[in-house]
Every structure is written in structure tokens, then in C-alpha cells.
PDB file of C-alpha atoms in Angstrom:
ATOM      1  CA  MET F   1     -77.244  64.832  -1.251  1.00 49.00           C
ATOM      2  CA  ALA F   2     -76.012  61.647   0.106  1.00 49.00           C
ATOM      3  CA  LYS F   3     -72.442  61.582   0.971  1.00 50.00           C
ATOM      4  CA  LYS F   4     -70.444  59.394  -1.205  1.00 51.00           C
ATOM      5  CA  ALA F   5     -69.022  56.550   0.674  1.00 49.00           C
ATOM      6  CA  LYS F   6     -65.374  56.949   1.120  1.00 50.00           C
ATOM      7  CA  LYS F   7     -63.441  54.514  -0.850  1.00 51.00           C
ATOM      8  CA  HIS F   8     -60.774  52.995   1.237  1.00 51.00           C
ATOM      9  CA  LYS F   9     -57.780  51.941  -0.768  1.00 51.00           C
ATOM     10  CA  LYS F  10     -56.412  48.648   0.179  1.00 52.00           C
ATOM     11  CA  HIS F  11     -52.853  49.014   1.180  1.00 52.00           C
ATOM     12  CA  GLU F  12     -50.670  46.444  -0.421  1.00 53.00           C
ATOM     13  CA  GLU F  13     -48.798  44.592   2.237  1.00 58.00           C
ATOM     14  CA  HIS F  14     -45.028  44.783   1.821  1.00 59.00           C
ATOM     15  CA  ILE F  15     -43.367  41.434   2.474  1.00 59.00           C
ATOM     16  CA  PRO F  16     -39.828  41.907   3.736  1.00 63.00           C
ATOM     17  CA  GLU F  17     -37.228  39.941   1.818  1.00 62.00           C
ATOM     18  CA  SER F  18     -34.623  39.921   4.545  1.00 64.00           C
ATOM     19  CA  TRP F  19     -35.506  36.321   5.350  1.00 61.00           C
ATOM     20  CA  LEU F  20     -34.142  35.198   1.978  1.00 61.00           C
ATOM     21  CA  ILE F  21     -30.566  35.856   3.043  1.00 65.00           C
ATOM     22  CA  PRO F  22     -30.460  33.476   6.032  1.00 71.00           C
ATOM     23  CA  TYR F  23     -32.545  30.986   4.043  1.00 68.00           C
ATOM     24  CA  ALA F  24     -29.993  30.982   1.211  1.00 70.00           C
ATOM     25  CA  ASP F  25     -27.169  30.610   3.725  1.00 73.00           C
ATOM     26  CA  ILE F  26     -28.906  27.607   5.287  1.00 78.00           C
ATOM     27  CA  LEU F  27     -29.275  25.977   1.858  1.00 75.00           C
ATOM     28  CA  THR F  28     -25.621  26.632   1.105  1.00 78.00           C
ATOM     29  CA  LEU F  29     -24.544  25.109   4.426  1.00 74.00           C
ATOM     30  CA  LEU F  30     -26.733  22.064   3.819  1.00 76.00           C
ATOM     31  CA  LEU F  31     -25.215  21.670   0.373  1.00 75.00           C
ATOM     32  CA  ALA F  32     -21.733  21.875   1.855  1.00 74.00           C
ATOM     33  CA  LEU F  33     -22.677  19.213   4.404  1.00 72.00           C
ATOM     34  CA  PHE F  34     -23.904  16.822   1.730  1.00 73.00           C
ATOM     35  CA  ILE F  35     -20.731  17.351  -0.313  1.00 72.00           C
ATOM     36  CA  VAL F  36     -18.599  16.546   2.744  1.00 67.00           C
ATOM     37  CA  LEU F  37     -20.657  13.398   3.324  1.00 70.00           C
ATOM     38  CA  PHE F  38     -20.268  12.508  -0.325  1.00 65.00           C
ATOM     39  CA  ALA F  39     -16.509  13.042  -0.137  1.00 61.00           C
ATOM     40  CA  SER F  40     -16.195  10.706   2.839  1.00 61.00           C
ATOM     41  CA  SER F  41     -17.764   7.864   0.879  1.00 60.00           C
ATOM     42  CA  SER F  42     -16.154   8.460  -2.510  1.00 49.00           C
ATOM     43  CA  VAL F  43     -12.604   7.942  -3.710  1.00 49.00           C
ATOM     44  CA  ASP F  44     -13.002   9.962  -6.905  1.00 55.00           C
ATOM     45  CA  VAL F  45     -11.317  13.201  -5.873  1.00 54.00           C
ATOM     46  CA  LYS F  46     -11.447  14.728  -9.349  1.00 55.00           C
ATOM     47  CA  LYS F  47     -15.206  14.365  -9.656  1.00 56.00           C
ATOM     48  CA  LEU F  48     -15.708  15.748  -6.173  1.00 54.00           C
ATOM     49  CA  SER F  49     -13.683  18.860  -7.002  1.00 60.00           C
ATOM     50  CA  GLN F  50     -15.605  19.371 -10.229  1.00 57.00           C
ATOM     51  CA  LEU F  51     -18.912  18.913  -8.424  1.00 55.00           C
ATOM     52  CA  SER F  52     -17.956  21.507  -5.816  1.00 59.00           C
ATOM     53  CA  ALA F  53     -16.991  23.983  -8.521  1.00 59.00           C
ATOM     54  CA  VAL F  54     -20.308  23.556 -10.313  1.00 54.00           C
ATOM     55  CA  PHE F  55     -22.395  24.048  -7.170  1.00 55.00           C
ATOM     56  CA  SER F  56     -20.272  27.027  -6.195  1.00 57.00           C
ATOM     57  CA  THR F  57     -21.122  28.658  -9.515  1.00 55.00           C
ATOM     58  CA  VAL F  58     -24.835  27.966  -9.105  1.00 49.00           C
ATOM     59  CA  PHE F  59     -25.026  29.571  -5.662  1.00 52.00           C
ATOM     60  CA  ASP F  60     -24.621  33.382  -5.783  1.00 50.00           C
ATOM     61  CA  GLY F  61     -21.926  33.436  -8.421  1.00 51.00           C
ATOM     62  CA  GLY F  62     -19.443  31.314  -6.549  1.00 48.00           C
ATOM     63  CA  SER F  63     -19.344  33.326  -3.321  1.00 46.00           C
ATOM     64  CA  GLY F  64     -20.199  32.167   0.135  1.00 46.00           C
ATOM     65  CA  VAL F  65     -19.301  28.836   1.681  1.00 42.00           C
ATOM     66  CA  MET F  66     -18.294  27.233  -1.617  1.00 45.00           C
ATOM     67  CA  ASP F  67     -15.955  30.140  -2.394  1.00 50.00           C
ATOM     68  CA  ASN F  68     -13.658  29.276   0.495  1.00 51.00           C
ATOM     69  CA  PRO F  69     -10.556  27.189  -0.233  1.00 50.00           C
ATOM     70  CA  SER F  70     -11.545  23.569  -0.499  1.00 50.00           C
ATOM     71  CA  PRO F  71      -9.768  20.967   1.631  1.00 48.00           C
ATOM     72  CA  VAL F  72      -9.782  18.757  -1.466  1.00 48.00           C
ATOM     73  CA  GLU F  73      -6.919  19.462  -3.823  1.00 51.00           C
ATOM     74  CA  THR F  74      -8.188  20.211  -7.327  1.00 47.00           C
ATOM     75  CA  ASP F  75      -6.399  18.180  -9.990  1.00 54.00           C
ATOM     76  CA  ILE F  76      -8.136  18.704 -13.310  1.00 52.00           C
ATOM     77  CA  PRO F  77      -5.837  18.064 -16.287  1.00 54.00           C
ATOM     78  CA  SER F  78      -5.381  20.999 -18.643  1.00 60.00           C
ATOM     79  CA  SER F  79      -5.842  20.678 -22.400  1.00 65.00           C
ATOM     80  CA  GLU F  80      -2.056  20.687 -22.837  1.00 65.00           C
ATOM     81  CA  THR F  81      -1.700  17.871 -20.320  1.00 66.00           C
ATOM     82  CA  LEU F  82      -4.373  15.810 -22.048  1.00 72.00           C
ATOM     83  CA  SER F  83      -2.724  16.407 -25.431  1.00 84.00           C
ATOM     84  CA  ALA F  84       0.652  15.228 -24.125  1.00 86.00           C
ATOM     85  CA  TYR F  85      -0.955  12.145 -22.593  1.00 87.00           C
ATOM     86  CA  GLN F  86      -2.882  11.316 -25.764  1.00 90.00           C
ATOM     87  CA  GLU F  87       0.225  11.727 -27.915  1.00 92.00           C
ATOM     88  CA  ASP F  88       2.164   9.451 -25.564  1.00 92.00           C
ATOM     89  CA  GLN F  89      -0.571   6.811 -25.779  1.00 92.00           C
ATOM     90  CA  ARG F  90      -0.564   7.095 -29.572  1.00 94.00           C
ATOM     91  CA  GLN F  91       3.172   6.398 -29.646  1.00 94.00           C
ATOM     92  CA  LEU F  92       2.729   3.370 -27.395  1.00 95.00           C
ATOM     93  CA  LYS F  93       0.034   2.070 -29.748  1.00 95.00           C
ATOM     94  CA  GLU F  94       2.491   2.402 -32.628  1.00 95.00           C
ATOM     95  CA  ILE F  95       5.009   0.313 -30.699  1.00 95.00           C
ATOM     96  CA  GLU F  96       2.295  -2.269 -30.044  1.00 95.00           C
ATOM     97  CA  THR F  97       1.494  -2.368 -33.772  1.00 95.00           C
ATOM     98  CA  ASP F  98       5.172  -2.988 -34.579  1.00 94.00           C
ATOM     99  CA  VAL F  99       5.289  -5.887 -32.097  1.00 94.00           C
ATOM    100  CA  GLU F 100       2.059  -7.391 -33.447  1.00 94.00           C
ATOM    101  CA  GLN F 101       3.396  -7.196 -37.004  1.00 94.00           C
ATOM    102  CA  TYR F 102       6.541  -8.978 -35.834  1.00 93.00           C
ATOM    103  CA  ILE F 103       4.463 -11.692 -34.139  1.00 93.00           C
ATOM    104  CA  ALA F 104       2.503 -12.235 -37.339  1.00 94.00           C
ATOM    105  CA  SER F 105       5.609 -12.318 -39.539  1.00 93.00           C
ATOM    106  CA  LYS F 106       7.270 -14.949 -37.321  1.00 90.00           C
ATOM    107  CA  GLU F 107       4.016 -16.902 -36.812  1.00 91.00           C
ATOM    108  CA  LEU F 108       4.315 -16.576 -33.041  1.00 90.00           C
ATOM    109  CA  GLU F 109       0.606 -16.179 -32.349  1.00 89.00           C
ATOM    110  CA  GLY F 110      -0.303 -17.945 -29.123  1.00 87.00           C
ATOM    111  CA  LYS F 111       3.234 -17.555 -27.816  1.00 89.00           C
ATOM    112  CA  PHE F 112       3.282 -13.766 -27.711  1.00 91.00           C
ATOM    113  CA  ASP F 113       0.662 -11.354 -26.468  1.00 93.00           C
ATOM    114  CA  THR F 114       0.398  -7.557 -26.300  1.00 95.00           C
ATOM    115  CA  LYS F 115      -1.926  -5.434 -24.197  1.00 95.00           C
ATOM    116  CA  MET F 116      -2.227  -1.745 -23.365  1.00 95.00           C
ATOM    117  CA  THR F 117      -2.487  -1.256 -19.595  1.00 94.00           C
ATOM    118  CA  GLU F 118      -2.478   1.697 -17.202  1.00 90.00           C
ATOM    119  CA  ASP F 119       1.209   1.000 -16.602  1.00 92.00           C
ATOM    120  CA  GLY F 120       2.098   0.971 -20.291  1.00 95.00           C
ATOM    121  CA  LEU F 121       2.446  -1.501 -23.160  1.00 96.00           C
ATOM    122  CA  LEU F 122       2.714  -5.051 -21.805  1.00 97.00           C
ATOM    123  CA  ILE F 123       4.387  -7.675 -24.019  1.00 97.00           C
ATOM    124  CA  THR F 124       4.016 -11.232 -22.708  1.00 97.00           C
ATOM    125  CA  ILE F 125       6.154 -14.149 -23.894  1.00 96.00           C
ATOM    126  CA  LYS F 126       5.482 -17.715 -22.816  1.00 94.00           C
ATOM    127  CA  ALA F 127       8.445 -19.069 -20.879  1.00 94.00           C
ATOM    128  CA  SER F 128       8.231 -22.353 -22.809  1.00 90.00           C
ATOM    129  CA  VAL F 129       9.290 -20.420 -25.907  1.00 90.00           C
ATOM    130  CA  LEU F 130      12.471 -19.189 -24.249  1.00 94.00           C
ATOM    131  CA  PHE F 131      13.466 -21.747 -21.596  1.00 94.00           C
ATOM    132  CA  ASP F 132      13.530 -25.464 -21.000  1.00 90.00           C
ATOM    133  CA  PRO F 133      11.605 -26.597 -17.871  1.00 87.00           C
ATOM    134  CA  GLY F 134      13.383 -25.508 -14.687  1.00 89.00           C
ATOM    135  CA  GLN F 135      16.140 -23.745 -16.657  1.00 92.00           C
ATOM    136  CA  ALA F 136      17.057 -20.070 -16.949  1.00 95.00           C
ATOM    137  CA  VAL F 137      19.312 -20.212 -20.007  1.00 95.00           C
ATOM    138  CA  ILE F 138      17.544 -18.994 -23.133  1.00 95.00           C
ATOM    139  CA  SER F 139      17.280 -21.689 -25.766  1.00 92.00           C
ATOM    140  CA  SER F 140      19.593 -20.917 -28.677  1.00 91.00           C
ATOM    141  CA  LYS F 141      16.707 -21.780 -30.991  1.00 90.00           C
ATOM    142  CA  TYR F 142      14.771 -18.756 -29.772  1.00 90.00           C
ATOM    143  CA  GLU F 143      17.529 -16.241 -29.081  1.00 93.00           C
ATOM    144  CA  TYR F 144      16.417 -14.419 -32.225  1.00 93.00           C
ATOM    145  CA  ILE F 145      13.247 -13.319 -30.395  1.00 93.00           C
ATOM    146  CA  ALA F 146      15.222 -11.170 -27.968  1.00 93.00           C
ATOM    147  CA  LYS F 147      17.417  -9.863 -30.773  1.00 92.00           C
ATOM    148  CA  ASP F 148      14.430  -8.860 -32.904  1.00 94.00           C
ATOM    149  CA  LEU F 149      12.617  -7.330 -29.953  1.00 95.00           C
ATOM    150  CA  ALA F 150      15.744  -5.309 -29.141  1.00 95.00           C
ATOM    151  CA  LYS F 151      15.325  -3.538 -32.484  1.00 94.00           C
ATOM    152  CA  VAL F 152      11.726  -2.642 -31.700  1.00 93.00           C
ATOM    153  CA  LEU F 153      12.696  -1.321 -28.261  1.00 94.00           C
ATOM    154  CA  ASN F 154      15.237   1.124 -29.672  1.00 93.00           C
ATOM    155  CA  LEU F 155      12.814   3.954 -28.922  1.00 93.00           C
ATOM    156  CA  LYS F 156      12.990   7.705 -29.411  1.00 91.00           C
ATOM    157  CA  PRO F 157      12.367   9.267 -27.007  1.00 92.00           C
ATOM    158  CA  LYS F 158      13.794   6.647 -24.685  1.00 94.00           C
ATOM    159  CA  ARG F 159      11.396   4.872 -22.353  1.00 95.00           C
ATOM    160  CA  SER F 160      11.836   2.751 -19.271  1.00 96.00           C
ATOM    161  CA  VAL F 161      11.491  -0.965 -19.982  1.00 97.00           C
ATOM    162  CA  VAL F 162      10.928  -3.482 -17.186  1.00 97.00           C
ATOM    163  CA  VAL F 163      11.468  -7.211 -17.803  1.00 98.00           C
ATOM    164  CA  SER F 164       9.668  -9.455 -15.278  1.00 98.00           C
ATOM    165  CA  GLY F 165       9.852 -13.219 -14.815  1.00 97.00           C
ATOM    166  CA  TYR F 166       7.064 -15.482 -13.495  1.00 97.00           C
ATOM    167  CA  THR F 167       6.725 -19.227 -12.805  1.00 96.00           C
ATOM    168  CA  ASP F 168       4.009 -21.668 -11.881  1.00 95.00           C
ATOM    169  CA  THR F 169       3.695 -23.297  -8.445  1.00 94.00           C
ATOM    170  CA  VAL F 170       5.783 -26.390  -9.198  1.00 93.00           C
ATOM    171  CA  PRO F 171       8.673 -26.426  -6.680  1.00 90.00           C
ATOM    172  CA  THR F 172      12.251 -26.149  -7.916  1.00 86.00           C
ATOM    173  CA  THR F 173      13.303 -29.191  -5.889  1.00 79.00           C
ATOM    174  CA  GLY F 174      16.545 -30.703  -7.171  1.00 74.00           C
ATOM    175  CA  SER F 175      17.354 -27.810  -9.483  1.00 76.00           C
ATOM    176  CA  GLN F 176      20.152 -25.270  -9.211  1.00 88.00           C
ATOM    177  CA  PHE F 177      17.696 -22.650  -7.970  1.00 92.00           C
ATOM    178  CA  SER F 178      16.601 -22.411  -4.369  1.00 92.00           C
ATOM    179  CA  SER F 179      13.117 -21.166  -5.228  1.00 94.00           C
ATOM    180  CA  ASN F 180      10.772 -20.174  -8.038  1.00 95.00           C
ATOM    181  CA  TRP F 181      11.471 -16.615  -7.040  1.00 95.00           C
ATOM    182  CA  GLU F 182      15.159 -17.026  -7.839  1.00 96.00           C
ATOM    183  CA  LEU F 183      14.384 -18.891 -11.074  1.00 96.00           C
ATOM    184  CA  SER F 184      12.056 -16.149 -12.320  1.00 96.00           C
ATOM    185  CA  ALA F 185      14.548 -13.410 -11.441  1.00 97.00           C
ATOM    186  CA  ILE F 186      17.445 -15.114 -13.253  1.00 97.00           C
ATOM    187  CA  ARG F 187      15.257 -15.702 -16.318  1.00 97.00           C
ATOM    188  CA  ALA F 188      14.313 -12.016 -16.389  1.00 97.00           C
ATOM    189  CA  VAL F 189      17.950 -10.942 -16.029  1.00 97.00           C
ATOM    190  CA  ASN F 190      19.112 -13.340 -18.769  1.00 97.00           C
ATOM    191  CA  PHE F 191      16.459 -12.131 -21.183  1.00 97.00           C
ATOM    192  CA  LEU F 192      17.264  -8.514 -20.355  1.00 97.00           C
ATOM    193  CA  THR F 193      20.984  -9.128 -20.844  1.00 97.00           C
ATOM    194  CA  LEU F 194      20.363 -10.656 -24.259  1.00 96.00           C
ATOM    195  CA  LEU F 195      18.225  -7.665 -25.215  1.00 96.00           C
ATOM    196  CA  ILE F 196      20.937  -5.172 -24.295  1.00 96.00           C
ATOM    197  CA  ASN F 197      23.759  -7.173 -25.876  1.00 96.00           C
ATOM    198  CA  SER F 198      21.777  -7.551 -29.095  1.00 94.00           C
ATOM    199  CA  ASN F 199      21.520  -3.825 -29.735  1.00 95.00           C
ATOM    200  CA  LYS F 200      24.306  -1.490 -28.655  1.00 94.00           C
ATOM    201  CA  GLU F 201      22.035   1.507 -29.236  1.00 95.00           C
ATOM    202  CA  LEU F 202      19.893   0.554 -26.220  1.00 96.00           C
ATOM    203  CA  ASP F 203      20.707   2.473 -23.051  1.00 96.00           C
ATOM    204  CA  PRO F 204      21.010  -0.013 -20.138  1.00 96.00           C
ATOM    205  CA  ALA F 205      20.104   2.765 -17.695  1.00 95.00           C
ATOM    206  CA  TYR F 206      16.499   2.599 -18.947  1.00 96.00           C
ATOM    207  CA  PHE F 207      16.168  -1.166 -18.422  1.00 97.00           C
ATOM    208  CA  SER F 208      15.505  -3.168 -15.263  1.00 97.00           C
ATOM    209  CA  ALA F 209      14.547  -6.726 -14.287  1.00 97.00           C
ATOM    210  CA  LYS F 210      12.234  -8.223 -11.664  1.00 97.00           C
ATOM    211  CA  GLY F 211      11.383 -11.723 -10.495  1.00 97.00           C
ATOM    212  CA  TYR F 212       7.966 -12.578  -9.034  1.00 97.00           C
ATOM    213  CA  GLY F 213       8.204 -16.358  -8.873  1.00 96.00           C
ATOM    214  CA  GLU F 214       4.795 -18.007  -8.589  1.00 96.00           C
ATOM    215  CA  ASN F 215       3.175 -14.792  -7.372  1.00 95.00           C
ATOM    216  CA  ASN F 216       0.756 -12.763  -9.506  1.00 94.00           C
ATOM    217  CA  PRO F 217      -0.567 -15.664 -11.616  1.00 96.00           C
ATOM    218  CA  VAL F 218      -2.741 -14.885 -14.640  1.00 95.00           C
ATOM    219  CA  ALA F 219      -4.468 -18.283 -14.575  1.00 95.00           C
ATOM    220  CA  SER F 220      -5.208 -21.125 -12.197  1.00 95.00           C
ATOM    221  CA  ASN F 221      -2.299 -23.377 -11.276  1.00 94.00           C
ATOM    222  CA  ASP F 222      -4.700 -26.303 -10.913  1.00 95.00           C
ATOM    223  CA  THR F 223      -4.427 -27.198 -14.604  1.00 95.00           C
ATOM    224  CA  ALA F 224      -1.537 -27.761 -16.988  1.00 94.00           C
ATOM    225  CA  GLU F 225      -2.919 -25.077 -19.291  1.00 94.00           C
ATOM    226  CA  GLY F 226      -3.072 -22.577 -16.458  1.00 94.00           C
ATOM    227  CA  LYS F 227       0.465 -23.355 -15.339  1.00 94.00           C
ATOM    228  CA  ALA F 228       1.711 -22.832 -18.900  1.00 93.00           C
ATOM    229  CA  LYS F 229       0.158 -19.341 -18.928  1.00 94.00           C
ATOM    230  CA  ASN F 230       1.738 -18.478 -15.587  1.00 95.00           C
ATOM    231  CA  ARG F 231       5.233 -19.422 -16.783  1.00 96.00           C
ATOM    232  CA  ARG F 232       6.024 -16.239 -18.670  1.00 96.00           C
ATOM    233  CA  VAL F 233       8.307 -13.279 -19.232  1.00 97.00           C
ATOM    234  CA  GLU F 234       6.724  -9.848 -19.409  1.00 97.00           C
ATOM    235  CA  VAL F 235       8.259  -6.788 -21.042  1.00 97.00           C
ATOM    236  CA  LEU F 236       6.625  -3.553 -19.896  1.00 97.00           C
ATOM    237  CA  VAL F 237       7.240  -0.428 -21.975  1.00 97.00           C
ATOM    238  CA  GLN F 238       6.320   2.444 -19.682  1.00 96.00           C
ATOM    239  CA  PRO F 239       4.590   5.688 -20.693  1.00 94.00           C
ATOM    240  CA  LEU F 240       6.376   9.016 -20.522  1.00 92.00           C
ATOM    241  CA  VAL F 241       3.312  10.877 -19.242  1.00 85.00           C
ATOM    242  CA  LYS F 242       0.655   9.829 -16.736  1.00 80.00           C
ATOM    243  CA  GLU F 243      -2.997  10.695 -17.276  1.00 76.00           C
ATOM    244  CA  ASP F 244      -2.765  13.463 -14.671  1.00 74.00           C
ATOM    245  CA  GLY F 245       0.107  15.065 -16.552  1.00 73.00           C
ATOM    246  CA  SER F 246       2.939  13.993 -14.242  1.00 78.00           C
ATOM    247  CA  SER F 247       5.939  12.155 -15.618  1.00 78.00           C
ATOM    248  CA  TYR F 248       6.728   8.525 -14.948  1.00 72.00           C
ATOM    249  CA  GLU F 249       9.830   8.011 -12.871  1.00 63.00           C
ATOM    250  CA  GLN F 250      12.390   6.687 -15.275  1.00 57.00           C
ATOM    251  CA  THR F 251      14.627   3.756 -14.429  1.00 52.00           C
ATOM    252  CA  ASN F 252      17.741   5.874 -14.753  1.00 48.00           C
ATOM    253  CA  SER F 253      16.548   8.732 -12.526  1.00 44.00           C
ATOM    254  CA  LYS F 254      18.346   9.154  -9.212  1.00 37.00           C
TER     255      LYS F 254
END
């Protein structure tokens, strides 16, 4: 009887998995390198922190290289911070609506302008509405503008209000002012003084004035139209809360 051929079982080869550990570490280190390179070319710190957190979660549950303290400070606003910021912006929009309604009621379109900016609600008044050329005394004809605006700026809670004066590039030769810088500063102070004196409920500690002269133009000084836009008084109503949750430094803080 023929011997049955022995069946040789093929032994399944066992592939060691120990190589996966150093391989995963290499990938993690490469990822960290690319994030560092990305950080050196980007100024968006918030997005970088969020990106690092996401990749840290993807790789072994957040442990390893990405689990170490990051040299980039994480600054992600909480829901409470965002709510406070949004409520503050809503209140500023209400103030803007009040000013726009006043502009419409007094038919001052083209002489007034409002705009929401990162620094707060910006109210712009053409200098020609308030002052004669080269003068810093507010025309008695338009004193009512400051008086009416003083009512709108009686805010609760109180906010810092900055009044800034600007001129065009025409020299102040022969006038009582040594420069456009001085002219713009005196105009801002005079308008601010009229605001405060028009409403005793306003707290002067929350108000300040600045003069920029011919600097920071909003239009070209090569045309008469552009110069007219540059001659202006700006009233900035500042927010109470920044987008990152921190408070604006109030005018009256020491």
C-alpha cells in the first residue's frame, strides 16, 4: 500500500507589527514640522491653534507630540464671550439706527455718515457743516447738531466716545492756527465741549478729543471734492467688548 504523501501544512508567516510604532512617530513628527512651518508663515494664531487641536485628536487620541504644551497660546472665544460680543454689537447697531433716523429727520444726508468698524460705531460729519473755512468756532446755525447728538450719546451703559478732527492739505497760512494739526485739534475740542455742555447727563470722563490735521485722508486731496471729504469731524462710539472677549480700555480708566 503506497504511503500517503505527507501533507505539509503551510505555516502562515507572522508579520511583526512593532514597526508601526516608529512609523507612526515619524508621521507625527513630520506633521509637527509642517505645522511649525505653517505657523512661521501665517499670522492667524487662532486658526493655527485650532488646526493643532484637530490633528492632535486624529493622532492616537491626542497623545504624543501634539499632546505637549503648544508654544502658541490658544485663544478661542467661549460661547459666553461670543454672546457678550454679539450683544454689544447689537447695541451699537441700535445707536447707529438712532443716528440714521436723526439724519433723515433733519435732512442731513450727504453731510452725515455712519459706519460700523472694528473700533466701534463711526459717525462722520463734514467740517463744512460745522465750521467756516479755516475757523474752529462752530457756526451758530449748526450748533443744534451737537446738541441733538448729545442726546443720542447719553448711553447706558456708558461708552467711551472719541471726537477726532481732520483737515485737507491747504496750509493755514495767515490764520490764527500754526498748522492744520492745531486747527483740527481745536475743532475737535470745541465740538466735544459743545456736546458735554449740551447734556449735563454725559460723563466727561468718558469723552476725549484728538486732532490729526491733514493726516489719514479718506479721499484724494488733488480735487475739491476730495478735500471736502477730508475736512471732517469723526465721533467714534467704542464697543464695551472686543471680539476676543477682552474689554476696551475706557477713557476714564487710570
